[in-house]
Coordinates of C-alpha atoms in Angstrom, one line a residue:
S1 CA 30.8 -0.2 -9.4
R2 CA 33.6 2.3 -9.2
P3 CA 35.2 4.0 -6.2
I4 CA 34.2 7.5 -5.6
L5 CA 37.8 8.6 -5.3
D6 CA 39.0 8.8 -8.9
M7 CA 42.1 10.9 -9.5
S8 CA 40.6 12.5 -12.6
Y9 CA 38.3 14.6 -10.6
S10 CA 39.4 14.1 -7.0
R11 CA 40.3 17.8 -6.5
H12 CA 36.5 18.5 -6.5
F13 CA 35.3 15.4 -4.9
L14 CA 35.3 14.0 -1.4
D15 CA 35.6 10.3 -0.7
F16 CA 33.2 8.3 1.5
Q17 CA 35.3 5.7 3.2
G18 CA 36.0 3.8 0.0
S19 CA 32.2 3.3 -0.6
S20 CA 31.3 2.7 -4.2
I21 CA 28.7 4.3 -6.3
P22 CA 27.5 2.4 -9.4
S23 CA 28.6 3.9 -12.7
T24 CA 25.1 3.6 -14.3
M25 CA 21.6 4.1 -13.0
K26 CA 18.0 4.2 -13.9
K27 CA 16.2 7.4 -14.6
L28 CA 13.0 8.7 -16.4
V29 CA 13.5 10.8 -19.5
V30 CA 11.0 12.7 -21.6
T31 CA 11.7 11.5 -25.1
K32 CA 8.6 12.9 -26.8
L33 CA 6.4 15.8 -25.9
S34 CA 2.9 14.6 -25.0
Q35 CA 0.3 15.1 -22.3
N36 CA 0.1 11.3 -22.2
F37 CA 2.8 10.6 -19.6
R38 CA 3.3 7.0 -20.7
E39 CA 3.9 8.1 -24.3
A40 CA 6.2 11.0 -23.4
V41 CA 8.4 9.3 -20.8
T42 CA 11.0 6.5 -21.2
L43 CA 12.7 4.5 -18.4
Q44 CA 16.4 4.5 -19.2
K45 CA 18.3 1.7 -17.4
D46 CA 21.9 2.5 -18.1
S47 CA 22.3 6.2 -17.8
P48 CA 25.7 7.4 -16.4
V49 CA 25.5 8.4 -12.7
P50 CA 26.2 12.2 -12.8
L51 CA 29.2 13.7 -11.0
P52 CA 28.8 16.6 -8.7
G53 CA 30.7 19.8 -9.4
D54 CA 32.5 21.9 -6.8
G55 CA 29.3 23.4 -5.2
D56 CA 27.1 20.3 -5.8
L57 CA 25.7 17.3 -3.9
L58 CA 25.2 13.9 -5.4
V59 CA 21.9 12.7 -3.8
R60 CA 20.8 9.1 -3.8
N61 CA 17.0 9.5 -4.0
R62 CA 15.0 7.5 -1.5
F63 CA 11.6 9.1 -2.0
V64 CA 10.3 11.1 -5.0
G65 CA 7.0 13.1 -5.2
I66 CA 4.4 12.9 -7.9
N67 CA 2.8 16.2 -8.9
A68 CA -0.2 16.9 -11.2
S69 CA 2.1 19.2 -13.2
D70 CA 4.5 16.3 -14.1
I71 CA 2.2 16.0 -17.1
N72 CA 2.5 19.6 -18.0
Y73 CA 6.3 19.3 -17.9
S74 CA 6.3 16.2 -20.1
A75 CA 4.0 18.0 -22.6
G76 CA 6.5 20.8 -22.8
R77 CA 4.1 23.4 -21.5
Y78 CA 6.4 25.1 -19.1
D79 CA 9.3 26.0 -21.4
A80 CA 8.8 25.8 -25.2
S81 CA 12.5 26.1 -25.8
V82 CA 13.3 22.8 -24.0
K83 CA 13.4 19.9 -26.5
P84 CA 13.5 16.2 -25.7
P85 CA 15.3 14.4 -24.3
F86 CA 15.2 16.0 -20.8
D87 CA 15.0 14.7 -17.3
I88 CA 11.7 14.8 -15.3
G89 CA 10.5 14.8 -11.7
F90 CA 10.4 17.9 -9.5
E91 CA 11.3 16.9 -5.9
G92 CA 13.2 14.3 -4.0
V93 CA 14.4 13.3 -0.5
G94 CA 17.5 11.2 0.0
D95 CA 21.1 10.9 1.3
V96 CA 24.1 12.8 0.2
V97 CA 26.5 10.1 -1.2
A98 CA 29.2 12.4 -2.6
L99 CA 29.8 16.2 -2.8
G100 CA 32.1 18.8 -4.2
L101 CA 34.7 20.5 -2.1
S102 CA 32.9 23.8 -1.7
A103 CA 29.7 22.0 -0.9
S104 CA 31.5 20.2 2.0
A105 CA 31.5 23.5 4.0
D106 CA 27.8 23.0 4.8
Y107 CA 27.1 19.3 4.0
T108 CA 28.5 15.9 4.7
V109 CA 28.2 12.5 3.1
G110 CA 25.4 10.5 4.7
Q111 CA 23.3 13.6 5.4
A112 CA 19.5 13.6 4.7
V113 CA 18.4 16.3 2.3
A114 CA 15.3 17.4 0.3
Y115 CA 15.3 19.4 -2.8
V116 CA 13.1 20.9 -5.6
K117 CA 14.8 20.6 -9.0
A118 CA 14.0 19.0 -12.3
G119 CA 15.4 15.5 -12.6
S120 CA 14.3 13.8 -9.4
F121 CA 12.9 10.7 -11.2
A122 CA 16.3 9.1 -11.1
E123 CA 18.3 6.9 -8.7
Y124 CA 20.8 9.7 -8.3
T125 CA 20.5 13.5 -8.8
V126 CA 23.0 16.2 -8.7
V127 CA 21.7 19.1 -6.6
P128 CA 23.4 22.5 -6.1
A129 CA 24.1 22.7 -2.3
R130 CA 22.4 26.1 -2.1
Q131 CA 19.2 24.5 -3.3
A132 CA 19.2 21.6 -0.9
V133 CA 17.3 21.6 2.4
P134 CA 19.0 19.7 5.3
L135 CA 16.6 17.3 7.1
P136 CA 16.8 15.6 10.5
S137 CA 16.2 12.2 8.7
V138 CA 15.0 10.7 5.5
K139 CA 11.2 10.6 5.8
P140 CA 8.6 10.7 3.0
E141 CA 6.5 13.2 5.1
F142 CA 9.1 15.9 4.5
L143 CA 8.6 15.5 0.7
T144 CA 4.9 16.6 1.1
L145 CA 6.1 20.0 2.1
M146 CA 8.5 20.8 -0.7
V147 CA 6.0 21.7 -3.4
S148 CA 2.6 20.9 -2.1
G149 CA 2.9 22.4 1.4
A150 CA 4.9 25.4 0.2
T151 CA 2.3 26.2 -2.5
A152 CA -0.6 26.1 0.0
Y153 CA 1.3 28.2 2.6
L154 CA 2.6 30.9 0.3
S155 CA -0.5 31.3 -1.9
L156 CA -2.8 31.6 1.2
K157 CA -0.3 33.9 3.0
E158 CA 0.3 36.2 0.0
L159 CA -3.1 36.2 -1.7
G160 CA -5.7 34.8 0.7
D161 CA -5.7 37.5 3.4
L162 CA -7.1 34.9 5.8
S163 CA -8.6 36.0 9.1
E164 CA -10.9 34.5 11.8
G165 CA -14.4 33.6 10.6
K166 CA -13.7 33.8 6.8
K167 CA -15.2 31.0 4.7
V168 CA -12.6 29.2 2.7
L169 CA -13.5 26.7 -0.1
V170 CA -10.8 24.2 -1.0
T171 CA -11.3 22.1 -4.2
A172 CA -9.6 18.7 -4.4
A173 CA -9.2 19.1 -0.7
A174 CA -7.9 15.6 0.1
G175 CA -5.1 15.8 -2.5
G176 CA -1.4 16.6 -2.0
T177 CA -1.7 20.3 -1.7
G178 CA -5.4 20.5 -0.7
Q179 CA -4.6 18.8 2.6
F180 CA -2.4 21.7 3.6
A181 CA -4.8 24.4 2.4
V182 CA -7.4 22.9 4.7
Q183 CA -5.1 22.8 7.7
L184 CA -3.6 26.2 7.2
A185 CA -7.0 27.8 6.8
K186 CA -8.1 26.2 10.0
K187 CA -5.0 27.5 11.8
A188 CA -6.2 30.9 10.7
K189 CA -9.5 30.2 12.4
C190 CA -11.5 30.1 9.2
H191 CA -14.5 28.0 8.4
V192 CA -13.3 25.4 5.8
I193 CA -15.3 23.7 3.1
G194 CA -13.6 20.9 1.1
T195 CA -14.7 19.1 -2.1
C196 CA -13.6 15.5 -2.6
S197 CA -14.6 12.4 -4.6
S198 CA -15.3 9.8 -1.9
D199 CA -16.6 9.3 1.6
E200 CA -13.2 7.9 2.6
K201 CA -11.6 11.2 1.6
G202 CA -14.4 13.1 3.4
G203 CA -13.5 11.2 6.6
F204 CA -9.8 12.1 6.2
L205 CA -10.8 15.8 5.7
K206 CA -12.9 15.8 8.8
S207 CA -9.9 14.3 10.7
I208 CA -7.8 17.3 9.8
G209 CA -10.4 19.9 10.7
C210 CA -12.5 20.4 7.6
D211 CA -15.9 21.9 8.8
R212 CA -18.0 20.8 5.7
T213 CA -17.1 18.2 3.2
I214 CA -18.8 17.9 -0.2
N215 CA -18.5 14.6 -2.0
Y216 CA -19.1 15.8 -5.6
K217 CA -20.0 12.2 -6.7
T218 CA -23.0 12.1 -4.4
E219 CA -23.8 15.8 -3.8
N220 CA -24.4 18.7 -6.1
V221 CA -21.6 21.2 -5.2
E222 CA -23.5 24.2 -6.6
S223 CA -26.7 23.4 -4.7
V224 CA -24.8 22.8 -1.4
L225 CA -22.9 26.1 -1.7
R226 CA -26.1 28.0 -2.6
K227 CA -28.1 26.5 0.3
D228 CA -25.5 26.4 3.1
Y229 CA -23.5 29.5 2.2
P230 CA -26.0 32.0 0.7
E231 CA -23.7 34.9 1.3
G232 CA -20.9 33.1 -0.6
V233 CA -17.4 32.1 0.4
D234 CA -14.5 34.6 1.0
V235 CA -11.6 32.6 -0.4
V236 CA -11.4 29.7 -2.9
Y237 CA -8.2 27.6 -3.2
E238 CA -8.8 26.1 -6.7
S239 CA -6.8 23.4 -8.4
V240 CA -9.4 21.6 -10.5
G241 CA -10.5 24.0 -13.3
G242 CA -13.3 23.6 -15.9
K243 CA -16.7 23.3 -14.3
M244 CA -15.4 23.5 -10.8
F245 CA -13.8 26.9 -11.5
D246 CA -17.2 28.2 -12.8
L247 CA -18.9 26.9 -9.7
A248 CA -16.3 28.4 -7.4
L249 CA -16.4 31.8 -9.2
N250 CA -20.2 31.9 -8.8
A251 CA -19.9 31.0 -5.1
L252 CA -17.6 34.0 -4.3
A253 CA -18.8 36.5 -1.7
V254 CA -18.6 40.2 -2.0
K255 CA -14.8 41.1 -2.0
G256 CA -14.1 37.4 -2.3
C257 CA -10.9 36.0 -3.9
L258 CA -10.4 32.9 -6.0
I259 CA -6.8 31.7 -6.0
V260 CA -5.9 29.5 -9.0
I261 CA -3.1 27.1 -8.2
G262 CA -3.8 24.7 -11.1
F263 CA -6.5 23.2 -13.3
I264 CA -5.9 19.4 -13.2
T265 CA -8.9 18.6 -15.3
G266 CA -7.2 20.2 -18.3
Y267 CA -3.7 18.7 -18.0
Q268 CA -4.4 15.5 -19.9
N269 CA -6.2 17.3 -22.7
P270 CA -4.2 17.8 -25.9
T271 CA -5.2 21.5 -25.8
G272 CA -4.3 21.7 -22.1
L273 CA -7.4 23.7 -21.0
Q274 CA -11.0 23.0 -20.5
P275 CA -13.0 26.1 -21.5
I276 CA -14.6 28.2 -18.8
K277 CA -17.4 30.7 -19.1
A278 CA -14.8 33.5 -19.1
E279 CA -16.8 36.0 -21.2
L280 CA -18.9 36.7 -18.1
L281 CA -15.8 37.0 -15.8
P282 CA -15.5 40.8 -15.9
A283 CA -19.2 41.3 -15.0
K284 CA -19.1 38.7 -12.3
L285 CA -16.0 40.2 -10.7
L286 CA -17.4 43.8 -10.9
K287 CA -20.7 42.8 -9.4
K288 CA -18.9 41.5 -6.3
S289 CA -15.7 43.5 -6.2
A290 CA -14.1 40.1 -6.3
S291 CA -10.8 39.0 -7.7
V292 CA -9.2 36.0 -9.4
R293 CA -5.5 35.5 -8.6
G294 CA -3.1 33.0 -10.1
F295 CA -0.3 31.5 -8.0
F296 CA 2.8 29.7 -9.4
L297 CA 5.4 28.7 -6.9
N298 CA 8.4 29.6 -9.1
H299 CA 7.4 33.3 -8.8
Y300 CA 7.8 33.2 -5.0
L301 CA 11.1 31.5 -4.6
S302 CA 12.5 34.5 -2.6
D303 CA 10.1 33.4 0.3
Y304 CA 10.5 29.7 -0.3
K305 CA 13.0 28.8 2.4
M306 CA 11.1 30.8 5.0
A307 CA 7.9 29.0 4.1
L308 CA 9.6 25.6 4.3
Q309 CA 11.3 26.2 7.6
H310 CA 7.9 27.3 9.0
L311 CA 6.2 24.2 7.7
L312 CA 9.0 21.9 9.0
K313 CA 8.7 23.4 12.5
M314 CA 4.9 22.9 12.4
Y315 CA 5.3 19.3 11.4
E316 CA 8.0 18.6 14.0
R317 CA 5.8 20.1 16.7
G318 CA 2.9 17.9 15.6
D319 CA 0.8 20.8 14.4
L320 CA 0.6 19.6 10.8
V321 CA -0.6 16.3 9.3
C322 CA 1.5 15.4 6.2
E323 CA -0.5 12.6 4.6
V324 CA 1.5 10.3 2.3
D325 CA -0.1 7.9 -0.2
F326 CA 2.2 5.2 -1.4
G327 CA -0.5 3.5 -3.5
D328 CA -0.9 0.6 -1.1
M329 CA -4.5 0.3 -2.0
S330 CA -3.9 0.5 -5.8
P331 CA -4.5 -2.8 -7.8
E332 CA -0.8 -3.5 -8.2
G333 CA 0.2 -2.4 -4.7
K334 CA 2.7 0.1 -3.3
F335 CA 4.6 2.4 -5.6
T336 CA 8.2 1.1 -5.4
G337 CA 10.9 1.8 -7.9
L338 CA 11.0 4.2 -10.9
E339 CA 9.0 1.8 -12.9
S340 CA 6.0 2.6 -10.7
V341 CA 6.0 6.3 -11.4
F342 CA 3.8 5.6 -14.5
R343 CA 1.2 3.9 -12.3
A344 CA 1.5 6.7 -9.7
V345 CA 0.7 9.3 -12.3
D346 CA -2.3 7.3 -13.5
Y347 CA -3.5 6.9 -9.9
M348 CA -3.4 10.6 -9.3
Y349 CA -5.5 11.3 -12.5
M350 CA -8.0 8.6 -11.4
R351 CA -8.4 10.8 -8.3
K352 CA -7.6 7.9 -6.0
N353 CA -5.1 9.5 -3.7
I354 CA -5.5 10.7 -0.2
G355 CA -2.6 13.1 0.5
K356 CA 0.6 13.4 -1.4
I357 CA 1.6 10.5 -3.8
V358 CA 5.1 9.4 -3.1
V359 CA 7.2 6.7 -4.8
E360 CA 9.9 4.9 -2.8
L361 CA 13.2 4.0 -4.4
P362 CA 14.7 1.0 -2.8
H363 CA 18.3 0.9 -1.7
S364 CA 20.9 -0.2 -4.3
V365 CA 22.2 -3.6 -3.3
N366 CA 25.9 -2.7 -3.9
S367 CA 25.8 0.5 -1.9
K368 CA 27.4 0.5 1.6
L369 CA 25.4 3.6 2.7

């Protein structure tokens, strides 16, 4: 360990009562581009702990979130110019353990914060203070809102045009972001249909207000939609892709809107996409005056803080369930430590999770915080 106060950079660094931060840490690094997460990513055990600059926070991560798009990032699909090695992980919740002088105007050591920034799959992450979100405490539930909750809130608000009585179909409804799409659509007094892969997930969906659950392992989604909703559905919140996209498109009502927030079935494919019957798309949209809209959170960052504050207030009032899945029911047990991120990604792609998958990073034994 080394003391935080080191004269070589003390002008930009605030001490925390002589506490010590280790000089090295574990982190996950993409060392090879591949849609196979285990092939692409390496656990490095002796990386230097980064130092915060003048406007930065050094956050000791306590919980990190798993996202379906972690695989897209490790495959290099988001930015072709970025070459390995590079850090991975999109979001974290933890404690500020050191900070730059300018950052100390708004933050203090020991404060709980959340953030969205590449490089969260590490014991410590440097986060620009302006990108951090102060929290009342370190709780994994807050992590569910950072990417998953904000995606559901902003996409439905900006593109969904929700109003009372509309029929909303949510695919992968019991997942990290689907759970919020269901609840937010219900708050808008819509009728909500959710697809899922087990009766247990169906039970969870009913508990958060879903009006009709469709277990696609035991029911034919297309038949159910045609029989129960002959006029079609007004809004689809779609994250599965492939055949599910085709089904959802065919189920749209006149003037309906299909919002694409992902296509998880294609992420593990070397090509990245499962083909859809797109050659019929123009005719299908024209026939119904319908639309297909894509939503990528990065394009809506100007509204991000507003969305997050709204969701945090809802959660604190008890108006929002933030379901966290630590993998307690997985064969090797709870996801603890960076080593378990690999298992957590596999668990997501096996469609086992109910709610947001979160990995807990245990306290370092030599830290006084």
